[in-house]
Amino acid sequence: MIVTAPSPRTLGHRLALPAATAGVTALVVVSLFVGVYDIAGEGFGTEMFFISRVPRTLALVLAGCAMAVSGLIMQLLTQNRFVEPSTTGTSEWAALGLLVTVLLAPTAPLIVRMVVASVAAFVGTMIFIGILRRISLRSSLVVPLIGIMLGAVVSAFTTYLAVSTNSLQMLGTWFMGSFTSIVRGRYEVLWVVAIVVVLVFLSADRITVAGLGRDIATTVGVDHTRVMLIGAGLVAVATGVTTVVVGFLPFLGLVVPNLVSMWRGDNARANLPWVCLGGVAIVVVCDIVGRVIRMPFEVPVSMILGVVGSAVFITLLLRMRARA
Amino acid sequence: MPEVLTRPAPALALRRPRIALRFGILALVVIVAAVGVLTWNVPGEPGSRAFWLAVNLRVVSVATIALVACCQAVATVLFHTATANRILTPSIMGFDALYVVMQTALVFFFGSAALSATDGLLKVVVQSALMVGFATLLYGWLFAGRRGNLHIMLLVGVVLGVGFGSLSTVMQRLLTPSDFDILSARLFGNLSNSDAEYLPWGALVVAVVLVLVWRARHRLDVLALGREASVNLGLAYRREVIGVLVLVAVLISVSTTMVGPMTFFGFLVATLAYQLAGSSQHRVVLPFAVLLGMATLLGGYFVLRHVFYAAGMLSIIIEFVGGVFFLIYLLRKGSL
């Protein structure tokens, strides 16, 4: 008979996750009731609620969750804390893929655009991982730098393409990272992302082991190459779909996993629910701020995230400098 | 061993003429490009009134380009010297994003009247002073850390740039449309339509800075050796670094006012200048960097405008080429 060790966790620890879930749920409910249209009023209130508010909030939850988890996977796979879709150029590749599809096949349905964007994101991630392999000195800071620069180069090319085809304005509004245009019928594909998150939950242990390096992974009996490909694929799908539906959500995947592991340590699997909750919470809060700060207009969530995210990121870096 | 020791020092004696030749060729390229931009495909007979009118309009473009090239090239070399490394550049570190944020904040908190109230010389002085003060505080603090690690610095700078960018967009979103119009007319000039009114003031400021830089060229050579060496050689290190950062801030604010932010241009020009100059003395590097900057911008402008009819894309192309170049440099350095 196997005797499991008694759990060292106290009641407080066991209640932490439900409490946090309740908190995030409350935020989500608040998000449902923030907006210009008076849903309690006469006429179309209830209808508008289901056409506009519910899809928007669902999209927020899904996208926030997906990007935070993507950051976590990439950090595990590359063994680098500063890596996430927007610091590896993955988002920029997805954008390039999207623009190319729209230019070549303007009438292609959403699903085609998503597939192409995801494939482009996958190619970009693989290029990035390939570059990482070729650098012998893998200073943890050179890695994100190269990623950001790679992203800048890819996005300069995307801009060039957009300028020469007169679609620059379209490009700007697409990638703004805004939930303004999310209504019923415009967000459903985001459920793909939910599947990705479930898959990540299922393969969390393998991804963690693969992150320890090829040798250790092989010793433990994990096919390193396959897990790398699966991990990069999951991230690419999440990034591609999110980019097509909402746009860029900068720094989210970087800030959330880092804050969680600073607080709870590095157990990737145990941290996963926290990363999901954190991602949702930050996106929802930034979105509410963006909606309230200048009613009846909106500030896109990506801008608020850019400000908050870069501030947190720099704080993390400077803390690291102080400790070094 | 003895071979190495007895090898005649070809350095200066033999290389001087070659450097002079390169310098001459570059100068020629600049002149040809400038004349090209001024006179190519001008409507009207040469010498007629329409001809001179068009040329006069183009003089503004050429002068702006020359001034911007000068600013970016000198600022980058100075920044390299102050930080004793050749990867960091003011634009990658978010200097121009800082300028944009400060301009936006000015309008955001005081309204667009603040911009027009500080026009002319006052505008240049007040805004440069603000920019300089803030940049000195921020970057002085960043670089002052003795445990400072180059990569942390670079990453902090890059992310600061991104953050400043987001912050200014948030503030711009909150402006009234008319304030926003006035602001964006100030911020996002491009090479083809620059503000002729501002040009003389910008030129004046840049001229003063250039004189100061030229007079400090020998001290800059010492500063480039890094903190330890320059302190040992008796340089007031801290004061010199802050002085240089001030000059960089002024140059970047002039350049950004005229054409908007350019991320990789300075890096591209300065790195090429070190290769071509074949010396790290500032009296050689600086003129090379300036000429190279003018040659790149004027040449690129001419080609794009008269061959591909796409003058608006110059900064995008520079961004692309410069970014690739930067990546290659970083990758090679990463494998050292």
XYZ file of C-alpha atoms in Angstrom:
660
model
C 0.000 0.000 0.000
C 1.328 3.383 -0.923
C 1.144 5.920 1.806
C 0.985 9.422 0.514
C 2.820 11.970 2.547
C 0.472 14.200 4.501
C -0.012 17.413 2.711
C 2.043 20.161 4.349
C -0.371 22.734 3.129
C -2.427 24.613 5.619
C -6.026 25.549 5.247
C -5.006 28.991 4.076
C -2.959 27.544 1.248
C -5.746 25.256 0.204
C -8.192 28.139 0.122
C -5.888 30.433 -1.833
C -6.787 29.132 -5.267
C -10.581 29.156 -4.760
C -10.314 32.613 -3.249
C -8.310 33.892 -6.194
C -10.752 32.261 -8.592
C -13.598 34.017 -6.828
C -11.720 37.317 -7.072
C -11.092 36.945 -10.781
C -14.706 35.898 -11.325
C -15.796 39.071 -9.589
C -13.563 41.080 -11.943
C -15.075 39.295 -14.911
C -18.583 40.135 -13.673
C -17.563 43.777 -13.246
C -16.263 43.722 -16.812
C -19.679 42.500 -17.966
C -21.346 45.561 -16.532
C -18.912 48.240 -17.649
C -19.800 50.032 -20.814
C -21.539 52.912 -22.485
C -24.704 51.130 -23.461
C -27.151 51.003 -20.573
C -28.027 47.327 -20.434
C -30.432 47.800 -17.573
C -32.372 50.342 -19.606
C -35.367 50.023 -21.822
C -35.407 48.219 -25.114
C -32.544 46.068 -26.256
C -30.696 45.828 -22.938
C -30.659 42.064 -22.523
C -30.116 41.463 -26.184
C -27.141 43.831 -26.317
C -25.768 42.140 -23.237
C -25.487 38.845 -25.091
C -24.454 40.330 -28.416
C -21.682 42.546 -27.127
C -20.748 42.246 -23.453
C -20.673 38.484 -23.029
C -18.581 37.796 -26.156
C -16.192 40.558 -25.243
C -15.652 39.290 -21.729
C -15.262 35.716 -22.941
C -12.691 36.903 -25.469
C -10.820 38.724 -22.724
C -10.737 35.621 -20.550
C -9.624 33.335 -23.367
C -7.003 35.671 -24.824
C -5.540 36.597 -21.440
C -5.311 32.987 -20.402
C -3.778 31.925 -23.731
C -1.085 34.581 -23.870
C -0.032 34.091 -20.248
C 0.208 30.325 -20.726
C 2.108 30.810 -24.006
C 4.658 32.872 -22.143
C 5.028 30.153 -19.530
C 5.591 27.424 -22.133
C 8.162 29.459 -24.030
C 9.995 30.247 -20.820
C 10.113 26.567 -19.917
C 11.240 25.460 -23.362
C 13.998 28.026 -23.754
C 14.997 28.016 -20.082
C 14.842 31.758 -20.159
C 12.670 33.989 -18.013
C 12.489 36.852 -20.475
C 10.956 35.032 -23.385
C 7.353 35.313 -24.555
C 5.588 35.753 -27.900
C 6.217 39.501 -28.063
C 9.922 39.220 -27.147
C 10.658 36.445 -29.635
C 9.038 37.952 -32.692
C 6.306 35.280 -32.703
C 3.492 37.845 -32.686
C 5.135 39.793 -35.510
C 5.386 36.661 -37.617
C 1.709 35.935 -37.028
C 0.923 39.485 -38.160
C 3.007 39.011 -41.298
C 1.139 35.772 -42.035
C -2.194 37.493 -41.585
C -1.271 40.398 -43.866
C 0.001 38.075 -46.574
C -3.239 36.055 -46.557
C -5.366 39.150 -46.744
C -3.320 40.484 -49.651
C -3.193 37.248 -51.616
C -6.695 35.990 -50.866
C -8.879 38.865 -49.688
C -11.968 36.685 -49.559
C -10.435 33.853 -47.536
C -12.538 32.942 -44.497
C -11.364 33.620 -40.969
C -10.285 30.040 -40.464
C -7.798 30.224 -43.365
C -6.343 33.442 -42.019
C -5.913 31.833 -38.635
C -4.212 28.775 -40.024
C -1.777 30.865 -42.058
C -1.065 33.198 -39.142
C -0.436 30.217 -36.869
C 1.852 28.569 -39.412
C 3.788 31.827 -39.779
C 4.032 32.098 -35.985
C 5.327 28.527 -35.859
C 7.942 29.208 -38.528
C 8.996 32.337 -36.646
C 9.289 30.464 -33.358
C 11.376 27.770 -35.014
C 13.660 30.393 -36.574
C 14.092 31.941 -33.164
C 14.865 28.599 -31.523
C 17.270 27.862 -34.387
C 19.090 31.134 -33.754
C 19.279 30.312 -30.054
C 20.936 26.997 -30.850
C 23.613 28.776 -32.829
C 24.630 31.196 -30.122
C 27.206 29.639 -27.894
C 27.017 32.298 -25.238
C 23.408 32.160 -24.150
C 23.306 35.072 -21.803
C 19.750 35.124 -20.576
C 19.518 38.754 -21.647
C 20.895 38.446 -25.152
C 18.074 36.015 -25.939
C 15.143 38.447 -25.558
C 17.188 41.210 -27.172
C 17.681 39.134 -30.269
C 13.999 38.236 -30.187
C 12.883 41.866 -29.931
C 15.191 42.892 -32.753
C 14.019 39.970 -34.868
C 10.474 41.140 -34.216
C 11.438 44.695 -35.230
C 12.921 43.465 -38.487
C 9.898 41.289 -39.299
C 7.523 44.101 -38.477
C 9.517 46.568 -40.601
C 9.035 44.139 -43.474
C 5.311 43.836 -42.689
C 5.028 47.630 -42.634
C 6.858 47.859 -45.945
C 4.436 45.366 -47.446
C 1.493 47.271 -46.006
C 2.738 50.642 -47.266
C 3.369 49.373 -50.760
C -0.119 47.853 -50.940
C -1.850 50.787 -49.292
C -3.060 48.799 -46.313
C -1.123 50.499 -43.549
C -4.193 51.867 -41.835
C -5.830 48.470 -41.797
C -2.668 47.025 -40.281
C -2.710 49.585 -37.495
C -6.257 48.840 -36.426
C -5.838 45.080 -36.684
C -2.926 44.703 -34.379
C -3.956 47.330 -31.897
C -4.843 44.645 -29.375
C -8.341 45.882 -28.754
C -11.546 44.159 -27.781
C -13.729 46.935 -29.131
C -14.931 45.091 -32.187
C -15.584 41.767 -30.443
C -19.268 40.895 -30.797
C -21.205 37.699 -31.235
C -19.915 35.911 -34.321
C -16.480 37.552 -34.131
C -14.909 35.729 -31.229
C -16.001 32.091 -31.343
C -12.769 30.893 -32.932
C -11.020 31.902 -29.727
C -12.350 28.692 -28.201
C -9.505 27.009 -30.106
C -7.299 28.711 -27.584
C -9.169 27.042 -24.742
C -8.270 23.672 -26.275
C -4.634 24.772 -26.381
C -4.745 25.651 -22.696
C -6.228 22.255 -21.847
C -3.498 20.531 -23.869
C -0.897 22.531 -22.003
C -2.372 21.377 -18.692
C -2.135 17.775 -19.904
C 1.465 18.023 -21.113
C 2.809 20.396 -18.442
C 5.093 17.803 -16.894
C 6.647 16.781 -20.184
C 7.235 20.392 -21.165
C 8.887 21.023 -17.812
C 11.194 18.049 -18.275
C 12.023 19.025 -21.845
C 12.959 22.429 -20.487
C 15.722 20.821 -18.423
C 17.611 20.119 -21.621
C 17.918 17.365 -24.172
C 20.148 15.099 -22.083
C 18.068 15.078 -18.918
C 14.848 14.774 -20.898
C 16.157 11.771 -22.825
C 17.370 10.123 -19.626
C 13.943 10.443 -18.083
C 12.382 9.034 -21.219
C 10.910 12.106 -22.847
C 11.316 12.666 -26.570
C 12.899 16.092 -26.418
C 12.488 17.091 -30.070
C 8.850 16.069 -30.141
C 7.968 17.958 -26.995
C 9.802 21.037 -28.301
C 7.793 20.864 -31.519
C 4.516 20.334 -29.675
C 5.257 23.184 -27.290
C 6.210 25.575 -30.078
C 3.125 24.447 -32.006
C 0.788 25.152 -29.093
C 2.301 28.596 -28.609
C 2.059 29.307 -32.327
C -1.623 28.355 -32.463
C -2.458 30.424 -29.383
C -0.508 33.426 -30.685
C -1.803 33.121 -34.229
C -5.446 32.892 -33.220
C -5.192 35.663 -30.649
C -3.410 37.950 -33.125
C -6.051 37.409 -35.796
C -8.991 37.966 -33.452
C -7.718 40.632 -31.026
C -4.220 41.759 -32.005
C -1.050 42.058 -29.931
C -1.141 41.737 -26.163
C 2.401 42.811 -25.308
C 4.307 41.664 -22.208
C 1.415 39.647 -20.793
C 3.188 36.297 -21.166
C 6.271 37.776 -19.611
C 4.880 39.530 -16.592
C 2.364 36.950 -15.356
C 4.537 33.791 -15.198
C 7.420 35.751 -13.689
C 5.271 37.274 -10.966
C 3.719 33.882 -10.227
C 7.037 32.106 -9.925
C 8.528 34.898 -7.834
C 5.716 34.353 -5.399
C 5.212 30.592 -5.563
C 8.457 29.109 -6.821
C 9.028 27.221 -10.022
C 6.672 24.261 -10.027
C 5.304 24.752 -13.523
C 2.350 22.443 -13.202
C 1.175 23.769 -9.875
C 1.640 27.298 -11.177
C -0.444 26.809 -14.305
C -3.846 27.654 -12.763
C -2.289 30.736 -11.204
C -0.805 31.809 -14.514
C -4.224 31.456 -16.153
C -5.934 33.428 -13.411
C -3.231 36.097 -13.463
C -3.456 36.504 -17.228
C -7.219 36.866 -17.092
C -7.064 39.289 -14.187
C -4.518 41.590 -15.826
C -6.261 41.679 -19.200
C -9.653 42.310 -17.622
C -8.326 45.072 -15.380
C -6.449 46.758 -18.253
C -9.554 46.523 -20.412
C -11.773 48.028 -17.718
C -9.259 50.843 -17.211
C -9.158 51.426 -20.967
C -12.928 51.617 -21.092
C -13.424 53.841 -18.071
C -10.519 56.262 -18.418
C -12.234 58.265 -21.129
C -15.843 57.336 -21.486
C -17.477 57.071 -23.955
C -14.272 56.424 -25.907
C -11.896 53.531 -25.446
C -8.166 53.182 -25.043
C -7.109 49.841 -26.565
C -6.001 47.298 -24.014
C -2.628 46.781 -25.728
C -1.548 50.325 -24.913
C -2.414 49.997 -21.241
C -0.674 46.624 -21.222
C 2.363 48.154 -22.907
C 2.707 50.758 -20.180
C 2.000 48.435 -17.248
C 3.944 45.523 -18.733
C 7.090 47.473 -19.538
C 7.092 49.043 -16.071
C 6.838 45.619 -14.393
C 9.424 44.157 -16.757
C 11.945 46.887 -16.016
C 11.350 46.481 -12.286
C 12.078 42.772 -12.648
C 15.275 43.506 -14.576
C 16.498 46.069 -12.078
C 15.784 43.724 -9.186
C 17.881 41.177 -10.992
C 20.642 43.736 -11.356
C 20.477 44.571 -7.670
C 20.799 40.914 -6.761
C 23.592 40.138 -9.221
C 57.599 36.692 -32.742
C 60.416 38.858 -34.079
C 58.540 39.096 -37.342
C 55.655 40.692 -35.592
C 57.884 43.053 -33.711
C 59.955 44.151 -36.657
C 57.091 44.531 -39.043
C 57.209 48.158 -40.134
C 54.391 50.137 -38.645
C 52.329 50.683 -41.766
C 49.584 52.137 -39.715
C 49.544 55.825 -40.209
C 52.041 56.407 -42.979
C 50.449 54.003 -45.412
C 46.851 54.202 -44.290
C 46.521 57.934 -44.235
C 46.203 58.344 -48.000
C 43.724 55.493 -48.134
C 41.604 57.086 -45.427
C 41.813 60.419 -47.203
C 40.715 58.704 -50.405
C 37.729 57.104 -48.688
C 36.850 60.422 -47.182
C 37.049 62.084 -50.565
C 34.860 59.438 -52.214
C 32.273 59.766 -49.473
C 32.244 63.530 -49.795
C 31.797 63.163 -53.540
C 28.856 60.792 -53.018
C 27.261 63.293 -50.656
C 27.686 66.151 -53.119
C 26.388 64.132 -56.076
C 23.390 62.925 -54.069
C 22.640 66.455 -52.851
C 22.841 67.900 -56.348
C 20.751 64.989 -57.585
C 18.014 65.553 -55.044
C 18.050 69.273 -55.808
C 17.942 69.222 -59.591
C 16.783 65.850 -60.890
C 13.539 65.907 -62.774
C 12.747 69.500 -61.883
C 9.797 70.880 -63.810
C 10.661 73.786 -66.048
C 13.775 74.824 -67.947
C 16.955 75.092 -65.934
C 17.376 78.710 -64.981
C 13.702 79.592 -65.327
C 11.677 80.940 -62.422
C 9.771 77.681 -61.891
C 13.056 75.817 -61.797
C 14.500 77.984 -59.058
C 11.274 77.861 -57.104
C 11.342 74.064 -57.097
C 15.020 73.971 -56.226
C 14.430 76.375 -53.361
C 11.733 74.098 -51.972
C 14.050 71.150 -52.225
C 16.838 72.971 -50.441
C 14.727 72.651 -47.300
C 14.573 68.882 -47.717
C 18.277 68.571 -48.335
C 19.127 70.795 -45.396
C 16.818 68.811 -43.123
C 18.309 65.522 -44.225
C 21.827 66.798 -43.751
C 21.006 68.116 -40.309
C 19.293 64.910 -39.213
C 22.138 62.773 -40.513
C 24.556 64.967 -38.619
C 22.526 64.728 -35.389
C 22.050 60.980 -35.491
C 25.615 60.184 -36.497
C 27.287 62.423 -33.931
C 24.831 61.484 -31.172
C 25.440 57.784 -31.719
C 29.213 58.077 -31.727
C 29.048 60.199 -28.583
C 26.754 57.712 -26.888
C 29.073 54.865 -27.795
C 31.909 56.811 -26.261
C 30.059 57.704 -23.068
C 28.945 54.124 -22.470
C 32.258 52.666 -23.692
C 30.594 50.138 -25.950
C 29.367 50.032 -29.498
C 26.006 48.332 -29.263
C 24.039 50.844 -27.245
C 22.731 53.730 -29.268
C 20.550 56.593 -28.128
C 17.632 55.490 -30.304
C 17.744 51.830 -29.294
C 17.879 53.010 -25.684
C 14.620 54.894 -26.189
C 15.981 58.450 -26.279
C 13.684 59.556 -29.066
C 10.722 57.721 -27.584
C 11.445 59.755 -24.447
C 11.303 62.912 -26.512
C 7.953 61.928 -27.990
C 6.574 61.125 -24.546
C 7.686 64.479 -23.179
C 6.149 66.397 -26.045
C 2.925 64.464 -25.669
C 2.882 65.000 -21.921
C 3.392 68.724 -22.488
C 0.286 68.894 -24.657
C -1.596 66.450 -22.449
C -1.135 68.473 -19.273
C -0.962 72.024 -20.583
C -2.845 71.894 -23.873
C -1.569 72.654 -27.340
C -1.177 76.310 -26.364
C 1.946 75.241 -24.510
C 3.490 74.147 -27.782
C 2.811 77.327 -29.682
C 3.721 79.484 -26.689
C 7.194 78.017 -26.722
C 7.856 78.395 -30.430
C 11.079 79.558 -31.961
C 14.258 79.770 -29.964
C 12.406 79.513 -26.673
C 10.869 76.239 -27.785
C 14.230 74.767 -28.655
C 15.762 75.899 -25.395
C 12.918 74.935 -23.074
C 12.244 71.581 -24.652
C 15.870 70.664 -24.964
C 16.416 71.651 -21.351
C 13.525 69.477 -20.182
C 14.645 66.587 -22.305
C 18.224 66.934 -21.187
C 17.260 67.095 -17.538
C 15.117 64.022 -17.689
C 17.457 62.005 -19.895
C 20.393 62.827 -17.664
C 18.501 61.739 -14.562
C 17.182 58.556 -16.103
C 20.170 57.357 -18.085
C 22.710 58.741 -15.663
C 21.053 56.638 -13.002
C 20.969 53.580 -15.264
C 24.611 53.821 -16.210
C 25.837 54.876 -12.807
C 25.304 51.414 -11.323
C 28.758 49.964 -10.972
C 27.380 46.456 -11.107
C 25.563 47.476 -14.227
C 25.539 44.744 -16.805
C 25.577 45.763 -20.440
C 22.827 43.386 -21.415
C 20.505 44.461 -18.618
C 21.097 48.039 -19.649
C 20.335 47.364 -23.265
C 17.221 45.385 -22.449
C 16.002 48.037 -20.019
C 16.576 50.653 -22.698
C 14.712 48.703 -25.366
C 11.781 48.025 -23.061
C 11.777 51.640 -21.879
C 11.459 52.643 -25.512
C 8.480 50.310 -25.969
C 6.892 51.557 -22.736
C 7.363 55.217 -23.679
C 5.820 54.431 -27.044
C 2.715 52.927 -25.415
C 2.514 55.747 -22.897
C 2.542 58.395 -25.608
C -0.094 56.557 -27.627
C -2.322 56.318 -24.550
C -1.967 60.046 -23.934
C -2.502 60.848 -27.612
C -5.714 58.833 -27.517
C -6.941 60.977 -24.650
C -6.232 64.290 -26.372
C -8.926 66.305 -28.048
C -8.784 65.937 -31.832
C -7.500 69.471 -32.364
C -4.741 69.097 -29.793
C -3.858 65.787 -31.363
C -3.614 67.360 -34.808
C -1.281 70.060 -33.595
C 0.839 67.539 -31.734
C 1.131 65.091 -34.582
C 2.088 67.846 -36.974
C 4.983 68.565 -34.610
C 5.993 65.023 -33.872
C 5.771 63.052 -37.022
C 7.371 65.139 -39.665
C 9.021 63.163 -42.387
C 11.868 63.770 -44.750
C 9.770 65.198 -47.548
C 7.855 67.867 -45.698
C 9.820 69.430 -42.941
C 9.129 72.626 -41.132
C 11.240 75.276 -42.807
C 10.611 77.675 -39.963
C 12.277 75.455 -37.434
C 15.282 74.686 -39.601
C 17.478 77.716 -38.793
C 17.026 77.219 -35.046
C 17.806 73.536 -35.325
C 20.872 74.301 -37.416
C 22.039 76.870 -34.895
C 21.724 74.450 -31.994
C 23.450 71.667 -33.881
C 26.270 74.004 -34.903
C 26.874 74.974 -31.270
C 26.863 71.313 -30.217
C 29.256 70.388 -33.013
C 31.703 73.080 -31.976
C 31.578 71.830 -28.392
C 32.085 68.241 -29.532
C 34.987 69.146 -31.768
C 36.697 71.029 -28.983
C 36.256 68.007 -26.719
C 37.493 65.465 -29.272
C 40.675 64.551 -27.384
C 38.875 64.187 -24.082
C 36.360 61.972 -25.875
C 39.202 59.711 -27.005
C 40.123 59.244 -23.373
C 36.515 58.765 -22.293
C 36.125 55.941 -24.809
C 38.715 53.934 -22.891
C 36.156 53.344 -20.166
C 35.744 54.359 -16.592
C 38.891 52.944 -15.005
C 41.291 54.139 -17.654
C 39.876 57.620 -17.904
C 39.850 58.124 -14.143
C 43.475 56.990 -14.079
C 44.335 59.430 -16.826
C 42.887 62.237 -14.764
C 39.565 62.826 -16.431
C 36.611 64.031 -14.385
C 34.756 60.940 -15.556
C 31.310 61.532 -14.131
C 31.168 65.120 -15.265
C 32.316 64.229 -18.766
C 29.770 61.428 -19.124
C 26.946 63.664 -18.021
C 28.154 66.395 -20.355
C 28.158 63.970 -23.268
C 24.689 62.657 -22.385
C 23.417 66.242 -22.367
C 24.796 66.829 -25.866
C 23.282 63.538 -27.061
C 19.892 64.519 -25.674
C 20.029 67.870 -27.468
C 20.976 66.284 -30.793
C 18.293 63.616 -30.551
C 15.628 66.131 -29.655
C 16.516 68.250 -32.695
C 16.520 65.224 -34.971
C 13.268 63.821 -33.616
C 11.510 67.164 -33.944
C 12.431 67.291 -37.594
C 11.761 63.768 -38.833
C 10.410 61.653 -35.979
C 12.066 58.648 -34.361
C 14.571 56.503 -36.259
C 15.690 53.406 -34.421
C 18.604 51.843 -36.232
C 19.956 54.585 -38.432
C 22.546 55.840 -35.954
C 23.740 52.349 -35.214
C 24.152 51.573 -38.893
C 26.073 54.746 -39.633
C 28.351 54.652 -36.604
C 29.265 50.995 -37.054
C 30.139 51.541 -40.701
C 32.062 54.668 -39.775
C 34.338 52.746 -37.394
C 35.092 50.270 -40.167
C 35.792 52.911 -42.790
C 37.695 55.324 -40.586
C 40.210 52.674 -39.598
C 40.869 54.538 -36.381
C 38.995 55.148 -33.197
C 40.123 58.737 -32.786
C 37.178 61.046 -32.686
C 38.743 63.557 -35.045
C 38.649 60.835 -37.720
C 35.510 58.928 -36.754
C 33.198 61.895 -36.314
C 33.642 63.407 -39.790
C 33.320 59.950 -41.303
C 30.119 59.268 -39.395
C 28.622 62.590 -40.465
C 29.492 62.099 -44.123
C 28.331 58.518 -44.094
C 25.031 59.534 -42.517
C 24.469 62.194 -45.168
C 25.479 59.851 -47.977
C 23.073 57.146 -46.752
C 20.114 59.425 -46.203
C 20.566 61.633 -49.258
C 21.422 58.697 -51.495
C 18.519 56.639 -50.194
C 16.170 59.578 -50.556
C 17.299 60.232 -54.120
C 16.983 56.593 -55.182
C 13.600 56.114 -53.538
C 12.210 59.365 -54.803
C 13.383 59.304 -58.371
C 13.871 55.624 -59.127
C 11.176 53.865 -57.118
C 8.825 56.806 -56.467
C 8.480 55.795 -52.839
C 10.189 58.500 -50.802
C 7.949 57.849 -47.799
C 9.466 54.437 -47.291
C 13.011 55.548 -46.572
C 12.747 55.235 -42.805
C 11.069 51.823 -43.072
C 13.863 50.551 -45.290
C 16.516 51.953 -42.994
C 14.729 50.269 -40.103
C 14.776 46.967 -41.940
C 18.394 47.093 -43.095
C 19.589 48.514 -39.796
C 17.661 45.909 -37.838
C 19.151 43.037 -39.839
C 22.581 44.564 -39.454
C 22.104 44.957 -35.701
C 20.972 41.335 -35.382
C 23.977 40.044 -37.271
C 26.266 42.147 -35.128
C 24.625 40.950 -31.933
C 24.724 37.317 -33.050
C 28.393 37.538 -33.907
C 29.100 39.216 -30.623
C 26.989 36.601 -28.828
C 29.180 33.832 -30.148
C 32.415 35.414 -29.008
